[in-house]
Amino acid sequence: KKVSAASPASAKQQASKESKTLVDEVEAKAIACEWTEIDFSTAACDVTDSTVVRLLRSAGKAAASIHRVRLSGCRNITSAALAPIASGAPNLRRLLLDGCRPKRASLDKGILAISRLPKLAEFDISGCLIDSSTLATCFELLPRSLRVLKMNGIIKDRENKVVVNAIADKFVHLRGLTA
């Protein structure tokens, strides 16, 4: 009996191959820059939580040298990808999440985990869907090392208060704030 190209088993195998290829490609670029940067944005539509977790596992101890992660436009990642980044890349300085809007899950727990990174200097959460209480906690947790916070598209919280006003006194050390 023939298995058609549209069969679920075949589709899963194809997706697995594509995911492995994507991980291989991103991993090769990460190795080339000695694991200091990981950029998933070029393949944003294909990146999933498991892609990120698999790459971090592949990095092993080298993940500690990751300083920059770009997940811009990756709509299939959730907190399940962000929490391992926070624990696996403790020296992270730049995290770009602009445009990450998972359809069925939340980024809130992952955002809070990232907010605890002591060396974080640039954080871009523009266009992300984040609960206002998570934002408030995030602002309390973000380190003094933070220099640039980008929040385009996150202007008002649930009570219609302007978010920027709520954080202005907490981040006098910021060099850049876009909202």
Short mmCIF file of C-alpha atoms in Angstrom, two decimals:
data_model
loop_
_atom_site.label_atom_id
_atom_site.label_comp_id
_atom_site.label_asym_id
_atom_site.label_seq_id
_atom_site.Cartn_x
_atom_site.Cartn_y
_atom_site.Cartn_z
CA LYS A 1 0.00 0.00 0.00
CA LYS A 2 1.36 3.42 -0.98
CA VAL A 3 1.59 6.29 1.47
CA SER A 4 0.50 9.52 -0.15
CA ALA A 5 2.45 12.73 0.33
CA ALA A 6 -0.49 14.16 2.23
CA SER A 7 -0.65 11.42 4.85
CA PRO A 8 -0.19 12.51 8.48
CA ALA A 9 2.85 10.25 8.97
CA SER A 10 4.53 11.65 5.87
CA ALA A 11 3.70 15.23 6.85
CA LYS A 12 5.19 14.65 10.32
CA GLN A 13 8.36 13.19 8.81
CA GLN A 14 8.67 16.15 6.44
CA ALA A 15 8.14 18.65 9.27
CA SER A 16 10.74 16.82 11.33
CA LYS A 17 13.26 16.99 8.45
CA GLU A 18 12.57 20.71 7.95
CA SER A 19 12.92 21.38 11.66
CA LYS A 20 16.22 19.47 11.77
CA THR A 21 17.47 21.42 8.76
CA LEU A 22 16.49 24.70 10.40
CA VAL A 23 18.25 23.74 13.64
CA ASP A 24 21.33 22.68 11.66
CA GLU A 25 21.37 25.99 9.77
CA VAL A 26 20.93 28.17 12.87
CA GLU A 27 23.42 26.02 14.79
CA ALA A 28 26.04 26.39 12.04
CA LYS A 29 25.68 30.18 12.18
CA ALA A 30 25.84 30.14 16.00
CA ILE A 31 29.00 28.02 15.95
CA ALA A 32 30.54 30.38 13.38
CA CYS A 33 30.15 33.28 15.81
CA GLU A 34 31.29 31.10 18.73
CA TRP A 35 27.80 30.87 20.22
CA THR A 36 27.62 34.59 21.00
CA GLU A 37 24.56 35.18 18.79
CA ILE A 38 21.57 33.15 17.73
CA ASP A 39 19.24 34.59 15.10
CA PHE A 40 16.02 32.71 14.41
CA SER A 41 14.32 35.62 12.62
CA THR A 42 15.32 34.52 9.11
CA ALA A 43 13.20 31.39 9.52
CA ALA A 44 10.65 32.87 11.93
CA CYS A 45 7.62 31.00 10.63
CA ASP A 46 9.29 27.61 11.15
CA VAL A 47 10.70 28.17 14.64
CA THR A 48 8.95 26.34 17.47
CA ASP A 49 9.64 25.85 21.17
CA SER A 50 11.26 22.51 20.42
CA THR A 51 13.56 24.15 17.83
CA VAL A 52 14.87 26.59 20.45
CA VAL A 53 15.20 23.93 23.15
CA ARG A 54 16.99 21.54 20.78
CA LEU A 55 19.48 24.23 19.78
CA LEU A 56 20.20 25.14 23.40
CA ARG A 57 20.79 21.46 24.19
CA SER A 58 23.13 21.26 21.23
CA ALA A 59 25.05 24.28 22.52
CA GLY A 60 25.59 22.63 25.89
CA LYS A 61 27.99 24.65 28.06
CA ALA A 62 28.63 27.04 25.17
CA ALA A 63 25.11 28.43 25.73
CA ALA A 64 26.54 30.42 28.63
CA SER A 65 28.43 32.55 26.09
CA ILE A 66 25.25 33.52 24.18
CA HIS A 67 24.88 37.31 24.39
CA ARG A 68 22.21 37.96 21.76
CA VAL A 69 19.10 36.05 20.73
CA ARG A 70 16.78 37.27 18.01
CA LEU A 71 13.35 35.66 17.80
CA SER A 72 11.68 38.54 15.94
CA GLY A 73 8.46 37.46 14.26
CA CYS A 74 8.57 33.90 15.64
CA ARG A 75 4.86 33.35 16.20
CA ASN A 76 5.16 29.71 17.23
CA ILE A 77 7.27 30.18 20.34
CA THR A 78 5.90 30.42 23.86
CA SER A 79 7.22 30.56 27.40
CA ALA A 80 8.37 26.98 26.85
CA ALA A 81 11.17 28.43 24.67
CA LEU A 82 11.91 31.56 26.71
CA ALA A 83 12.40 29.87 30.09
CA PRO A 84 15.22 27.60 28.76
CA ILE A 85 16.88 30.66 27.20
CA ALA A 86 16.81 32.38 30.60
CA SER A 87 18.31 29.38 32.38
CA GLY A 88 20.70 28.29 29.63
CA ALA A 89 22.07 31.68 28.61
CA PRO A 90 22.74 33.52 31.90
CA ASN A 91 24.96 36.11 30.18
CA LEU A 92 22.31 37.19 27.68
CA ARG A 93 22.51 40.92 26.95
CA ARG A 94 20.06 41.37 24.07
CA LEU A 95 16.76 39.62 23.46
CA LEU A 96 14.60 40.65 20.54
CA LEU A 97 11.07 39.26 20.69
CA ASP A 98 9.35 41.89 18.55
CA GLY A 99 6.30 40.46 16.83
CA CYS A 100 6.15 37.22 18.83
CA ARG A 101 2.44 36.56 19.25
CA PRO A 102 1.68 32.90 19.83
CA LYS A 103 -1.90 32.02 18.96
CA ARG A 104 -2.76 29.55 21.69
CA ALA A 105 -0.27 30.17 24.46
CA SER A 106 1.31 32.91 26.49
CA LEU A 107 4.72 34.51 26.68
CA ASP A 108 4.10 35.78 30.22
CA LYS A 109 6.06 33.18 32.25
CA GLY A 110 8.95 33.34 29.80
CA ILE A 111 9.02 37.15 29.88
CA LEU A 112 9.27 37.01 33.67
CA ALA A 113 12.11 34.46 33.50
CA ILE A 114 14.02 36.66 31.02
CA SER A 115 13.42 39.74 33.20
CA ARG A 116 15.57 38.18 35.91
CA LEU A 117 18.71 38.01 33.75
CA PRO A 118 21.27 40.26 35.47
CA LYS A 119 23.18 41.36 32.35
CA LEU A 120 20.19 42.11 30.10
CA ALA A 121 20.87 45.47 28.39
CA GLU A 122 18.36 45.45 25.51
CA PHE A 123 14.89 43.93 25.56
CA ASP A 124 12.46 44.28 22.65
CA ILE A 125 8.91 43.13 23.39
CA SER A 126 7.28 45.29 20.69
CA GLY A 127 4.00 43.89 19.49
CA CYS A 128 3.99 41.00 21.96
CA LEU A 129 0.77 40.19 23.78
CA ILE A 130 1.60 40.46 27.45
CA ASP A 131 -0.77 40.68 30.40
CA SER A 132 -0.63 44.01 32.24
CA SER A 133 0.12 42.34 35.59
CA THR A 134 3.02 40.51 33.93
CA LEU A 135 4.29 43.83 32.59
CA ALA A 136 4.14 45.37 36.05
CA THR A 137 6.11 42.47 37.55
CA CYS A 138 8.53 42.53 34.62
CA PHE A 139 9.28 46.20 35.29
CA GLU A 140 10.07 45.37 38.91
CA LEU A 141 12.41 42.52 37.94
CA LEU A 142 14.35 44.03 35.04
CA PRO A 143 17.99 44.67 35.96
CA ARG A 144 19.71 48.02 36.29
CA SER A 145 21.91 46.94 33.38
CA LEU A 146 18.93 47.46 31.04
CA ARG A 147 19.67 50.34 28.68
CA VAL A 148 17.13 49.90 25.88
CA LEU A 149 13.53 48.78 26.29
CA LYS A 150 11.37 48.61 23.18
CA MET A 151 7.64 48.23 23.66
CA ASN A 152 6.09 49.49 20.42
CA GLY A 153 2.45 48.47 20.39
CA ILE A 154 2.30 48.08 24.18
CA ILE A 155 0.99 51.47 25.15
CA LYS A 156 -1.83 51.00 27.64
CA ASP A 157 -2.61 48.37 30.23
CA ARG A 158 -5.95 46.76 31.05
CA GLU A 159 -7.04 49.82 33.08
CA ASN A 160 -6.20 52.09 30.15
CA LYS A 161 -3.25 53.63 32.00
CA VAL A 162 -0.29 54.62 29.89
CA VAL A 163 2.39 51.98 30.53
CA VAL A 164 5.30 54.33 29.89
CA ASN A 165 4.17 56.59 32.74
CA ALA A 166 4.18 53.62 35.12
CA ILE A 167 7.79 52.76 34.35
CA ALA A 168 9.35 56.19 33.89
CA ASP A 169 10.63 56.48 37.46
CA LYS A 170 11.90 52.87 37.57
CA PHE A 171 14.22 53.19 34.58
CA VAL A 172 16.00 56.51 34.83
CA HIS A 173 19.15 54.73 33.55
CA LEU A 174 17.58 53.83 30.18
CA ARG A 175 19.24 55.33 27.12
CA GLY A 176 16.36 54.34 24.90
CA LEU A 177 12.68 53.65 25.39
CA THR A 178 10.31 53.23 22.51
CA ALA A 179 6.62 52.69 23.07
#
